[in-house]
PDB file of C-alpha atoms in Angstrom:
ATOM      1  CA  MET R 249     -57.346  60.967  49.674  1.00  0.00           C
ATOM      2  CA  ASN R 250     -55.694  64.099  48.673  1.00  0.00           C
ATOM      3  CA  GLU R 251     -53.315  64.185  51.136  1.00  0.00           C
ATOM      4  CA  ASP R 252     -50.489  66.771  50.600  1.00  0.00           C
ATOM      5  CA  HIS R 253     -47.222  64.522  48.998  1.00  0.00           C
ATOM      6  CA  SER R 254     -44.960  67.493  49.145  1.00  0.00           C
ATOM      7  CA  SER R 255     -42.788  65.794  51.378  1.00  0.00           C
ATOM      8  CA  ARG R 256     -42.044  62.522  48.991  1.00  0.00           C
ATOM      9  CA  ASP R 257     -39.277  61.737  46.479  1.00  0.00           C
ATOM     10  CA  TRP R 258     -40.927  63.643  43.364  1.00  0.00           C
ATOM     11  CA  PRO R 259     -40.383  65.187  40.343  1.00  0.00           C
ATOM     12  CA  SER R 260     -40.424  69.173  41.026  1.00  0.00           C
ATOM     13  CA  ASP R 261     -41.776  69.284  36.859  1.00  0.00           C
ATOM     14  CA  PRO R 262     -45.801  70.478  38.428  1.00  0.00           C
ATOM     15  CA  HIS R 263     -47.109  68.659  35.441  1.00  0.00           C
ATOM     16  CA  MET R 264     -45.491  65.739  36.247  1.00  0.00           C
ATOM     17  CA  ARG R 265     -46.522  65.775  40.036  1.00  0.00           C
ATOM     18  CA  GLU R 266     -50.567  66.817  38.635  1.00  0.00           C
ATOM     19  CA  VAL R 267     -49.900  63.518  37.247  1.00  0.00           C
ATOM     20  CA  LEU R 268     -48.682  61.117  40.502  1.00  0.00           C
ATOM     21  CA  GLN R 269     -50.902  63.183  42.934  1.00  0.00           C
ATOM     22  CA  GLY R 270     -53.975  61.638  40.858  1.00  0.00           C
ATOM     23  CA  LEU R 271     -52.510  58.493  40.513  1.00  0.00           C
ATOM     24  CA  LEU R 272     -52.408  58.332  44.403  1.00  0.00           C
ATOM     25  CA  ASP R 273     -56.206  60.077  44.777  1.00  0.00           C
ATOM     26  CA  ALA R 274     -56.938  57.495  42.934  1.00  0.00           C
ATOM     27  CA  ASP R 275     -55.513  54.993  45.067  1.00  0.00           C
ATOM     28  CA  VAL R 276     -53.747  53.308  41.740  1.00  0.00           C
ATOM     29  CA  PRO R 277     -51.574  49.913  43.085  1.00  0.00           C
ATOM     30  CA  GLN R 278     -48.001  49.274  42.104  1.00  0.00           C
ATOM     31  CA  ILE R 279     -47.700  46.676  39.917  1.00  0.00           C
ATOM     32  CA  TYR R 280     -46.210  44.455  42.151  1.00  0.00           C
ATOM     33  CA  ALA R 281     -49.032  44.369  44.178  1.00  0.00           C
ATOM     34  CA  SER R 282     -51.761  43.361  40.724  1.00  0.00           C
ATOM     35  CA  GLY R 283     -52.353  40.095  39.598  1.00  0.00           C
ATOM     36  CA  VAL R 284     -51.363  40.109  35.541  1.00  0.00           C
ATOM     37  CA  ASN R 285     -54.789  40.073  34.323  1.00  0.00           C
ATOM     38  CA  GLU R 286     -55.860  43.110  36.977  1.00  0.00           C
ATOM     39  CA  LEU R 287     -52.964  44.952  35.291  1.00  0.00           C
ATOM     40  CA  ARG R 288     -53.308  44.958  32.025  1.00  0.00           C
ATOM     41  CA  ASP R 289     -56.964  45.519  32.465  1.00  0.00           C
ATOM     42  CA  ARG R 290     -55.951  49.045  34.284  1.00  0.00           C
ATOM     43  CA  ILE R 291     -53.644  49.714  31.744  1.00  0.00           C
ATOM     44  CA  ARG R 292     -55.997  49.435  29.091  1.00  0.00           C
ATOM     45  CA  GLU R 293     -58.089  51.556  31.211  1.00  0.00           C
ATOM     46  CA  MET R 294     -55.418  54.238  31.519  1.00  0.00           C
ATOM     47  CA  ARG R 295     -54.938  54.214  28.016  1.00  0.00           C
ATOM     48  CA  LYS R 296     -57.895  55.505  27.517  1.00  0.00           C
ATOM     49  CA  ASN R 297     -57.814  59.063  29.438  1.00  0.00           C
ATOM     50  CA  LEU R 298     -55.075  60.145  26.063  1.00  0.00           C
ATOM     51  CA  PRO R 299     -55.962  61.448  23.665  1.00  0.00           C
ATOM     52  CA  PRO R 300     -55.897  60.211  20.314  1.00  0.00           C
ATOM     53  CA  GLY R 301     -53.211  60.297  17.992  1.00  0.00           C
ATOM     54  CA  PRO R 302     -53.699  62.071  14.637  1.00  0.00           C
ATOM     55  CA  GLU R 303     -55.282  61.141  11.863  1.00  0.00           C
ATOM     56  CA  VAL R 304     -53.082  59.047   9.256  1.00  0.00           C
ATOM     57  CA  GLU R 305     -54.183  57.779   5.527  1.00  0.00           C
ATOM     58  CA  THR R 306     -53.236  54.516   6.079  1.00  0.00           C
ATOM     59  CA  VAL R 307     -53.411  52.024   8.851  1.00  0.00           C
ATOM     60  CA  THR R 308     -52.699  48.453   7.391  1.00  0.00           C
ATOM     61  CA  SER R 309     -52.609  45.219  10.218  1.00  0.00           C
ATOM     62  CA  PHE R 310     -50.923  42.443   8.950  1.00  0.00           C
ATOM     63  CA  VAL R 311     -48.762  38.879  10.713  1.00  0.00           C
ATOM     64  CA  VAL R 312     -45.355  38.896   9.697  1.00  0.00           C
ATOM     65  CA  PRO R 313     -44.553  34.796   9.169  1.00  0.00           C
ATOM     66  CA  THR R 314     -42.289  33.182  11.408  1.00  0.00           C
ATOM     67  CA  ALA R 315     -41.227  29.224  11.868  1.00  0.00           C
ATOM     68  CA  TRP R 316     -44.141  29.061  15.334  1.00  0.00           C
ATOM     69  CA  GLY R 317     -46.821  30.358  13.345  1.00  0.00           C
ATOM     70  CA  GLY R 318     -46.318  34.663  13.072  1.00  0.00           C
ATOM     71  CA  VAL R 319     -46.039  38.200  15.047  1.00  0.00           C
ATOM     72  CA  PRO R 320     -49.187  40.356  14.968  1.00  0.00           C
ATOM     73  CA  VAL R 321     -47.815  44.162  13.291  1.00  0.00           C
ATOM     74  CA  ARG R 322     -49.856  47.371  12.332  1.00  0.00           C
ATOM     75  CA  SER R 323     -48.741  49.456   9.917  1.00  0.00           C
ATOM     76  CA  TYR R 324     -48.888  53.101   9.795  1.00  0.00           C
ATOM     77  CA  ALA R 325     -48.283  55.792   6.856  1.00  0.00           C
ATOM     78  CA  SER R 326     -49.002  58.717   5.887  1.00  0.00           C
ATOM     79  CA  GLU R 327     -49.913  60.538   2.628  1.00  0.00           C
ATOM     80  CA  GLY R 328     -46.660  61.630   0.378  1.00  0.00           C
ATOM     81  CA  SER R 329     -44.690  58.991   3.558  1.00  0.00           C
ATOM     82  CA  GLY R 330     -40.938  59.234   3.069  1.00  0.00           C
ATOM     83  CA  GLY R 331     -38.729  56.256   1.869  1.00  0.00           C
ATOM     84  CA  GLY R 332     -37.903  54.961   5.476  1.00  0.00           C
ATOM     85  CA  VAL R 333     -39.589  52.479   7.888  1.00  0.00           C
ATOM     86  CA  ILE R 334     -39.918  52.471  11.606  1.00  0.00           C
ATOM     87  CA  VAL R 335     -40.038  49.157  13.587  1.00  0.00           C
ATOM     88  CA  TYR R 336     -41.933  50.341  17.140  1.00  0.00           C
ATOM     89  CA  ILE R 337     -41.242  47.927  19.632  1.00  0.00           C
ATOM     90  CA  HIS R 338     -43.570  48.966  22.903  1.00  0.00           C
ATOM     91  CA  GLY R 339     -42.935  48.038  26.360  1.00  0.00           C
ATOM     92  CA  GLY R 340     -44.343  46.805  29.662  1.00  0.00           C
ATOM     93  CA  GLY R 341     -41.983  44.780  30.927  1.00  0.00           C
ATOM     94  CA  TRP R 342     -42.438  42.009  28.624  1.00  0.00           C
ATOM     95  CA  VAL R 343     -45.631  41.348  30.288  1.00  0.00           C
ATOM     96  CA  ILE R 344     -47.969  44.218  30.068  1.00  0.00           C
ATOM     97  CA  GLY R 345     -48.784  46.669  26.527  1.00  0.00           C
ATOM     98  CA  GLY R 346     -49.193  45.844  22.569  1.00  0.00           C
ATOM     99  CA  ILE R 347     -50.485  47.396  19.513  1.00  0.00           C
ATOM    100  CA  ASP R 348     -53.562  49.097  20.147  1.00  0.00           C
ATOM    101  CA  GLU R 349     -52.163  50.938  24.081  1.00  0.00           C
ATOM    102  CA  SER R 350     -49.852  52.070  21.259  1.00  0.00           C
ATOM    103  CA  ASP R 351     -51.243  53.096  19.221  1.00  0.00           C
ATOM    104  CA  GLY R 352     -51.473  57.444  19.528  1.00  0.00           C
ATOM    105  CA  LEU R 353     -47.873  57.518  19.582  1.00  0.00           C
ATOM    106  CA  CYS R 354     -47.637  55.039  16.727  1.00  0.00           C
ATOM    107  CA  ARG R 355     -49.543  57.567  14.929  1.00  0.00           C
ATOM    108  CA  TYR R 356     -47.854  60.604  16.082  1.00  0.00           C
ATOM    109  CA  LEU R 357     -44.263  59.164  14.426  1.00  0.00           C
ATOM    110  CA  ALA R 358     -45.659  58.273  11.411  1.00  0.00           C
ATOM    111  CA  ARG R 359     -47.481  61.990  10.979  1.00  0.00           C
ATOM    112  CA  GLU R 360     -44.770  64.179  12.337  1.00  0.00           C
ATOM    113  CA  SER R 361     -41.537  61.294  10.822  1.00  0.00           C
ATOM    114  CA  GLY R 362     -43.050  61.414   7.602  1.00  0.00           C
ATOM    115  CA  HIS R 363     -42.003  57.634   7.416  1.00  0.00           C
ATOM    116  CA  GLU R 364     -44.381  54.186   7.574  1.00  0.00           C
ATOM    117  CA  VAL R 365     -43.922  53.073  11.284  1.00  0.00           C
ATOM    118  CA  ILE R 366     -44.611  49.403  11.885  1.00  0.00           C
ATOM    119  CA  SER R 367     -45.643  48.426  15.404  1.00  0.00           C
ATOM    120  CA  VAL R 368     -44.685  44.736  16.963  1.00  0.00           C
ATOM    121  CA  GLY R 369     -47.351  42.711  18.987  1.00  0.00           C
ATOM    122  CA  TYR R 370     -44.787  40.450  19.727  1.00  0.00           C
ATOM    123  CA  ARG R 371     -45.579  37.268  22.820  1.00  0.00           C
ATOM    124  CA  LEU R 372     -46.093  38.762  26.501  1.00  0.00           C
ATOM    125  CA  ALA R 373     -44.919  36.724  29.371  1.00  0.00           C
ATOM    126  CA  PRO R 374     -45.700  35.054  31.468  1.00  0.00           C
ATOM    127  CA  GLU R 375     -47.717  33.614  29.065  1.00  0.00           C
ATOM    128  CA  HIS R 376     -44.551  33.259  27.030  1.00  0.00           C
ATOM    129  CA  ARG R 377     -41.617  33.530  28.794  1.00  0.00           C
ATOM    130  CA  PHE R 378     -37.779  34.613  27.464  1.00  0.00           C
ATOM    131  CA  PRO R 379     -36.973  34.205  24.838  1.00  0.00           C
ATOM    132  CA  ALA R 380     -40.696  34.578  22.936  1.00  0.00           C
ATOM    133  CA  ALA R 381     -40.702  38.167  23.060  1.00  0.00           C
ATOM    134  CA  ILE R 382     -37.397  38.767  21.370  1.00  0.00           C
ATOM    135  CA  ASP R 383     -37.804  36.194  19.445  1.00  0.00           C
ATOM    136  CA  ASP R 384     -40.841  38.326  17.901  1.00  0.00           C
ATOM    137  CA  ALA R 385     -39.513  41.358  17.796  1.00  0.00           C
ATOM    138  CA  ASP R 386     -35.814  40.015  15.796  1.00  0.00           C
ATOM    139  CA  ALA R 387     -38.095  37.991  13.482  1.00  0.00           C
ATOM    140  CA  VAL R 388     -40.141  41.202  12.742  1.00  0.00           C
ATOM    141  CA  VAL R 389     -36.852  43.402  12.559  1.00  0.00           C
ATOM    142  CA  SER R 390     -35.234  40.356  10.069  1.00  0.00           C
ATOM    143  CA  TRP R 391     -38.203  40.201   7.822  1.00  0.00           C
ATOM    144  CA  VAL R 392     -38.638  43.771   8.080  1.00  0.00           C
ATOM    145  CA  SER R 393     -34.855  44.715   7.282  1.00  0.00           C
ATOM    146  CA  ARG R 394     -34.846  41.878   4.562  1.00  0.00           C
ATOM    147  CA  VAL R 395     -38.731  41.698   2.518  1.00  0.00           C
ATOM    148  CA  TYR R 396     -40.292  44.391   3.670  1.00  0.00           C
ATOM    149  CA  ALA R 397     -38.090  47.465   3.097  1.00  0.00           C
ATOM    150  CA  LYS R 398     -36.136  46.113   0.079  1.00  0.00           C
ATOM    151  CA  GLY R 399     -33.625  48.598   0.818  1.00  0.00           C
ATOM    152  CA  ARG R 400     -35.300  51.602   2.231  1.00  0.00           C
ATOM    153  CA  PRO R 401     -33.813  53.544   5.417  1.00  0.00           C
ATOM    154  CA  LEU R 402     -34.681  51.318   8.824  1.00  0.00           C
ATOM    155  CA  ALA R 403     -34.630  52.801  12.513  1.00  0.00           C
ATOM    156  CA  LEU R 404     -35.996  50.698  15.124  1.00  0.00           C
ATOM    157  CA  VAL R 405     -37.956  52.614  18.045  1.00  0.00           C
ATOM    158  CA  GLY R 406     -38.361  50.944  21.939  1.00  0.00           C
ATOM    159  CA  ASP R 407     -38.708  52.704  25.130  1.00  0.00           C
ATOM    160  CA  SER R 408     -38.082  50.174  28.590  1.00  0.00           C
ATOM    161  CA  ALA R 409     -38.493  46.639  27.470  1.00  0.00           C
ATOM    162  CA  GLY R 410     -39.028  47.228  24.119  1.00  0.00           C
ATOM    163  CA  ALA R 411     -35.876  49.258  24.041  1.00  0.00           C
ATOM    164  CA  ASN R 412     -34.219  45.966  25.356  1.00  0.00           C
ATOM    165  CA  LEU R 413     -35.822  43.739  23.057  1.00  0.00           C
ATOM    166  CA  VAL R 414     -34.785  46.748  20.369  1.00  0.00           C
ATOM    167  CA  ILE R 415     -31.098  45.939  21.212  1.00  0.00           C
ATOM    168  CA  GLY R 416     -31.261  42.357  21.255  1.00  0.00           C
ATOM    169  CA  ALA R 417     -32.499  42.698  17.847  1.00  0.00           C
ATOM    170  CA  ALA R 418     -30.033  45.420  16.926  1.00  0.00           C
ATOM    171  CA  ARG R 419     -27.153  42.859  18.443  1.00  0.00           C
ATOM    172  CA  ARG R 420     -28.476  39.536  15.746  1.00  0.00           C
ATOM    173  CA  ALA R 421     -28.915  41.858  13.143  1.00  0.00           C
ATOM    174  CA  ARG R 422     -25.234  42.845  13.445  1.00  0.00           C
ATOM    175  CA  ASP R 423     -24.008  39.086  13.679  1.00  0.00           C
ATOM    176  CA  ARG R 424     -26.123  38.161  10.855  1.00  0.00           C
ATOM    177  CA  GLY R 425     -24.919  41.114   8.429  1.00  0.00           C
ATOM    178  CA  ASN R 426     -26.566  42.181   5.701  1.00  0.00           C
ATOM    179  CA  GLU R 427     -29.442  43.554   7.811  1.00  0.00           C
ATOM    180  CA  PRO R 428     -28.604  47.685   7.768  1.00  0.00           C
ATOM    181  CA  ILE R 429     -30.201  49.592  10.736  1.00  0.00           C
ATOM    182  CA  ASP R 430     -29.799  52.903  10.519  1.00  0.00           C
ATOM    183  CA  LEU R 431     -30.816  53.942  13.892  1.00  0.00           C
ATOM    184  CA  GLN R 432     -31.887  52.668  16.920  1.00  0.00           C
ATOM    185  CA  VAL R 433     -33.741  55.048  19.633  1.00  0.00           C
ATOM    186  CA  LEU R 434     -33.863  53.494  23.077  1.00  0.00           C
ATOM    187  CA  VAL R 435     -36.000  54.777  25.666  1.00  0.00           C
ATOM    188  CA  TYR R 436     -35.129  54.578  29.435  1.00  0.00           C
ATOM    189  CA  PRO R 437     -33.799  50.581  28.467  1.00  0.00           C
ATOM    190  CA  VAL R 438     -33.549  47.977  30.263  1.00  0.00           C
ATOM    191  CA  THR R 439     -29.928  46.790  29.983  1.00  0.00           C
ATOM    192  CA  ASP R 440     -29.277  45.213  33.062  1.00  0.00           C
ATOM    193  CA  HIS R 441     -30.511  42.139  35.577  1.00  0.00           C
ATOM    194  CA  ARG R 442     -28.159  42.409  38.068  1.00  0.00           C
ATOM    195  CA  MET R 443     -30.418  45.611  39.669  1.00  0.00           C
ATOM    196  CA  ASP R 444     -27.833  47.207  41.925  1.00  0.00           C
ATOM    197  CA  THR R 445     -27.679  50.771  40.595  1.00  0.00           C
ATOM    198  CA  GLU R 446     -27.454  53.839  42.774  1.00  0.00           C
ATOM    199  CA  SER R 447     -31.281  54.406  40.646  1.00  0.00           C
ATOM    200  CA  TYR R 448     -32.413  50.752  41.674  1.00  0.00           C
ATOM    201  CA  ARG R 449     -31.823  51.601  45.661  1.00  0.00           C
ATOM    202  CA  ARG R 450     -33.009  55.198  45.441  1.00  0.00           C
ATOM    203  CA  PHE R 451     -36.248  54.384  44.264  1.00  0.00           C
ATOM    204  CA  ASP R 452     -36.457  51.072  46.345  1.00  0.00           C
ATOM    205  CA  VAL R 453     -40.088  52.473  47.484  1.00  0.00           C
ATOM    206  CA  ASP R 454     -43.662  53.179  46.317  1.00  0.00           C
ATOM    207  CA  GLY R 455     -45.529  56.241  45.186  1.00  0.00           C
ATOM    208  CA  LEU R 456     -43.926  56.687  41.196  1.00  0.00           C
ATOM    209  CA  LEU R 457     -45.257  55.264  37.982  1.00  0.00           C
ATOM    210  CA  MET R 458     -42.984  51.827  37.800  1.00  0.00           C
ATOM    211  CA  VAL R 459     -40.583  51.392  41.062  1.00  0.00           C
ATOM    212  CA  SER R 460     -37.820  49.256  41.880  1.00  0.00           C
ATOM    213  CA  ALA R 461     -40.280  46.211  43.476  1.00  0.00           C
ATOM    214  CA  ASP R 462     -42.162  46.334  39.963  1.00  0.00           C
ATOM    215  CA  MET R 463     -39.265  45.897  37.959  1.00  0.00           C
ATOM    216  CA  ARG R 464     -38.013  42.978  39.852  1.00  0.00           C
ATOM    217  CA  TRP R 465     -42.228  41.620  39.010  1.00  0.00           C
ATOM    218  CA  PHE R 466     -41.459  42.232  35.086  1.00  0.00           C
ATOM    219  CA  TRP R 467     -38.140  39.961  35.690  1.00  0.00           C
ATOM    220  CA  ASP R 468     -40.053  37.765  37.561  1.00  0.00           C
ATOM    221  CA  HIS R 469     -42.802  37.021  34.989  1.00  0.00           C
ATOM    222  CA  TYR R 470     -39.883  37.183  31.817  1.00  0.00           C
ATOM    223  CA  ILE R 471     -37.172  35.653  33.132  1.00  0.00           C
ATOM    224  CA  PRO R 472     -37.819  33.508  36.428  1.00  0.00           C
ATOM    225  CA  ASP R 473     -34.166  31.520  35.846  1.00  0.00           C
ATOM    226  CA  ALA R 474     -31.596  33.077  36.996  1.00  0.00           C
ATOM    227  CA  GLU R 475     -29.145  31.512  34.329  1.00  0.00           C
ATOM    228  CA  ASP R 476     -31.451  32.643  31.383  1.00  0.00           C
ATOM    229  CA  ARG R 477     -31.304  36.445  32.512  1.00  0.00           C
ATOM    230  CA  ALA R 478     -27.318  36.414  32.513  1.00  0.00           C
ATOM    231  CA  THR R 479     -27.703  36.593  28.823  1.00  0.00           C
ATOM    232  CA  PRO R 480     -26.808  39.321  26.501  1.00  0.00           C
ATOM    233  CA  ASP R 481     -30.169  38.218  24.900  1.00  0.00           C
ATOM    234  CA  ALA R 482     -32.238  39.278  28.029  1.00  0.00           C
ATOM    235  CA  SER R 483     -29.250  41.375  29.463  1.00  0.00           C
ATOM    236  CA  PRO R 484     -27.474  44.180  26.785  1.00  0.00           C
ATOM    237  CA  ALA R 485     -25.375  45.100  29.605  1.00  0.00           C
ATOM    238  CA  LEU R 486     -23.825  41.579  28.755  1.00  0.00           C
ATOM    239  CA  ILE R 487     -22.925  42.073  25.488  1.00  0.00           C
ATOM    240  CA  ALA R 488     -19.368  41.578  25.095  1.00  0.00           C
ATOM    241  CA  ASP R 489     -19.123  43.684  21.925  1.00  0.00           C
ATOM    242  CA  LEU R 490     -20.993  46.668  21.251  1.00  0.00           C
ATOM    243  CA  ALA R 491     -19.050  47.420  18.009  1.00  0.00           C
ATOM    244  CA  GLY R 492     -20.534  48.056  14.797  1.00  0.00           C
ATOM    245  CA  LEU R 493     -24.376  48.684  16.731  1.00  0.00           C
ATOM    246  CA  PRO R 494     -26.482  51.111  14.778  1.00  0.00           C
ATOM    247  CA  PRO R 495     -26.241  54.422  16.163  1.00  0.00           C
ATOM    248  CA  ALA R 496     -27.881  55.053  18.909  1.00  0.00           C
ATOM    249  CA  VAL R 497     -30.466  57.813  20.435  1.00  0.00           C
ATOM    250  CA  LEU R 498     -31.124  57.145  24.261  1.00  0.00           C
ATOM    251  CA  ILE R 499     -33.113  58.964  26.799  1.00  0.00           C
ATOM    252  CA  THR R 500     -33.110  58.458  30.275  1.00  0.00           C
ATOM    253  CA  VAL R 501     -35.358  60.213  33.320  1.00  0.00           C
ATOM    254  CA  GLY R 502     -34.571  61.131  36.743  1.00  0.00           C
ATOM    255  CA  PHE R 503     -36.904  59.049  38.770  1.00  0.00           C
ATOM    256  CA  ASP R 504     -36.844  55.852  37.385  1.00  0.00           C
ATOM    257  CA  PRO R 505     -34.688  52.524  38.634  1.00  0.00           C
ATOM    258  CA  LEU R 506     -33.652  52.411  34.964  1.00  0.00           C
ATOM    259  CA  ARG R 507     -32.057  55.765  34.590  1.00  0.00           C
ATOM    260  CA  ASP R 508     -28.348  54.585  35.914  1.00  0.00           C
ATOM    261  CA  GLU R 509     -27.731  51.611  33.746  1.00  0.00           C
ATOM    262  CA  GLY R 510     -29.217  53.743  30.726  1.00  0.00           C
ATOM    263  CA  VAL R 511     -26.496  55.921  31.180  1.00  0.00           C
ATOM    264  CA  ALA R 512     -24.277  53.070  31.581  1.00  0.00           C
ATOM    265  CA  PHE R 513     -24.777  51.872  28.333  1.00  0.00           C
ATOM    266  CA  ALA R 514     -24.777  54.527  26.849  1.00  0.00           C
ATOM    267  CA  GLU R 515     -21.009  55.485  27.848  1.00  0.00           C
ATOM    268  CA  ARG R 516     -20.149  51.901  26.855  1.00  0.00           C
ATOM    269  CA  LEU R 517     -21.483  52.716  23.385  1.00  0.00           C
ATOM    270  CA  ALA R 518     -20.036  55.402  22.936  1.00  0.00           C
ATOM    271  CA  ALA R 519     -16.596  53.995  24.086  1.00  0.00           C
ATOM    272  CA  ALA R 520     -17.490  51.223  21.314  1.00  0.00           C
ATOM    273  CA  GLY R 521     -17.294  53.676  18.469  1.00  0.00           C
ATOM    274  CA  VAL R 522     -21.074  53.749  18.561  1.00  0.00           C
ATOM    275  CA  PRO R 523     -22.473  57.591  17.390  1.00  0.00           C
ATOM    276  CA  VAL R 524     -24.723  57.768  20.410  1.00  0.00           C
ATOM    277  CA  THR R 525     -26.989  60.699  21.026  1.00  0.00           C
ATOM    278  CA  THR R 526     -28.476  61.483  25.120  1.00  0.00           C
ATOM    279  CA  ARG R 527     -30.890  63.173  26.255  1.00  0.00           C
ATOM    280  CA  GLU R 528     -32.112  62.677  30.189  1.00  0.00           C
ATOM    281  CA  TYR R 529     -34.991  64.776  31.502  1.00  0.00           C
ATOM    282  CA  PRO R 530     -34.079  64.912  35.194  1.00  0.00           C
ATOM    283  CA  GLN R 531     -37.957  65.526  36.545  1.00  0.00           C
ATOM    284  CA  MET R 532     -39.657  62.655  34.685  1.00  0.00           C
ATOM    285  CA  ILE R 533     -40.484  59.697  35.708  1.00  0.00           C
ATOM    286  CA  HIS R 534     -40.463  56.769  33.894  1.00  0.00           C
ATOM    287  CA  GLY R 535     -43.764  55.869  31.388  1.00  0.00           C
ATOM    288  CA  PHE R 536     -43.221  60.021  30.634  1.00  0.00           C
ATOM    289  CA  LEU R 537     -42.795  59.111  26.853  1.00  0.00           C
ATOM    290  CA  SER R 538     -47.087  58.432  26.415  1.00  0.00           C
ATOM    291  CA  MET R 539     -47.632  61.846  28.525  1.00  0.00           C
ATOM    292  CA  PHE R 540     -46.964  63.667  25.301  1.00  0.00           C
ATOM    293  CA  ALA R 541     -50.133  65.228  24.900  1.00  0.00           C
ATOM    294  CA  ARG R 542     -50.053  67.089  28.587  1.00  0.00           C
ATOM    295  CA  VAL R 543     -46.583  66.858  29.547  1.00  0.00           C
ATOM    296  CA  PRO R 544     -44.236  69.262  28.281  1.00  0.00           C
ATOM    297  CA  ASP R 545     -41.151  67.655  28.489  1.00  0.00           C
ATOM    298  CA  ALA R 546     -42.516  64.254  26.815  1.00  0.00           C
ATOM    299  CA  ALA R 547     -43.275  66.680  24.155  1.00  0.00           C
ATOM    300  CA  ASP R 548     -40.185  67.346  23.930  1.00  0.00           C
ATOM    301  CA  ALA R 549     -38.435  64.281  23.962  1.00  0.00           C
ATOM    302  CA  MET R 550     -40.738  63.390  20.940  1.00  0.00           C
ATOM    303  CA  LYS R 551     -39.560  66.414  18.947  1.00  0.00           C
ATOM    304  CA  LEU R 552     -36.137  65.074  20.065  1.00  0.00           C
ATOM    305  CA  ILE R 553     -37.305  61.694  18.410  1.00  0.00           C
ATOM    306  CA  VAL R 554     -38.609  62.498  15.693  1.00  0.00           C
ATOM    307  CA  ALA R 555     -35.994  65.124  14.600  1.00  0.00           C
ATOM    308  CA  GLU R 556     -33.279  62.412  14.908  1.00  0.00           C
ATOM    309  CA  LEU R 557     -35.289  59.598  13.124  1.00  0.00           C
ATOM    310  CA  THR R 558     -35.818  62.201  10.274  1.00  0.00           C
ATOM    311  CA  ARG R 559     -32.181  63.679  10.189  1.00  0.00           C
ATOM    312  CA  ALA R 560     -30.667  59.497   9.962  1.00  0.00           C
ATOM    313  CA  LEU R 561     -33.679  58.071   7.515  1.00  0.00           C
ATOM    314  CA  ARG R 562     -32.828  61.130   4.981  1.00  0.00           C
ATOM    315  CA  ALA R 563     -29.242  60.728   5.528  1.00  0.00           C
ATOM    316  CA  SER R 564     -29.368  56.686   4.481  1.00  0.00           C
TER     317      SER R 564
END
């Protein structure tokens, strides 16, 4: 293809422009124009082009028991790991992604933070629609808090749909009581099913890794029913009272349909008295976090996340 796309509504960051140009040159279709299995296969292939994460001493897979059969997880721990536990819940619009696709990122978090990381393989839509994903995420978080951590400090990390599930699990834990969570890290979280913000309108055009039509596609596969979408478990923006939720780190990016709802959620958390650290990367796109080995802003975001995790888990 090799067209000049300088006139597109693209980030000015040269590293990100190189990523986007590569996608265009490879004729990679938008998510909404793909079938589910086709998309999953493509994501797996794209992940192969990312460098592997660092070595960690112990990697263990097991299943967290649930009333519906269990949730697969993978634990990463470095030698001399600190006492904290980090539960990582991957993104992918509740439709794509998984433990294997998140391996490099989880290795990085475990190595750099010095704490154990548990990656959650929750059930995916459309085979398992709402509330399967939030039920799985909640079950793992609750089990880790009550059984596995045994009083160790606990943090949750999620990106995109994974951040949506982090918020839902944290809210359920708050409501049950006696399941303390010391920090929630929310990277471009999905918080509002209404999809009517200015950032949704701005990015309702093809050309980025994720555009507004892609997000509508994800919602349609995860929760086709309008009434189910309008619930706090699906749309954290509808949680009436945010007081008592864990302290949060919330990261947004400038080129993302989800940017505005993330900013709004951070403002509501702060208004409810929840300590919030915010960071925006104005020239980054949705999905940039996985590019931490080649995009400096993504590397900076990972360093911020590690620093906040280290501080929260050490202080607890």
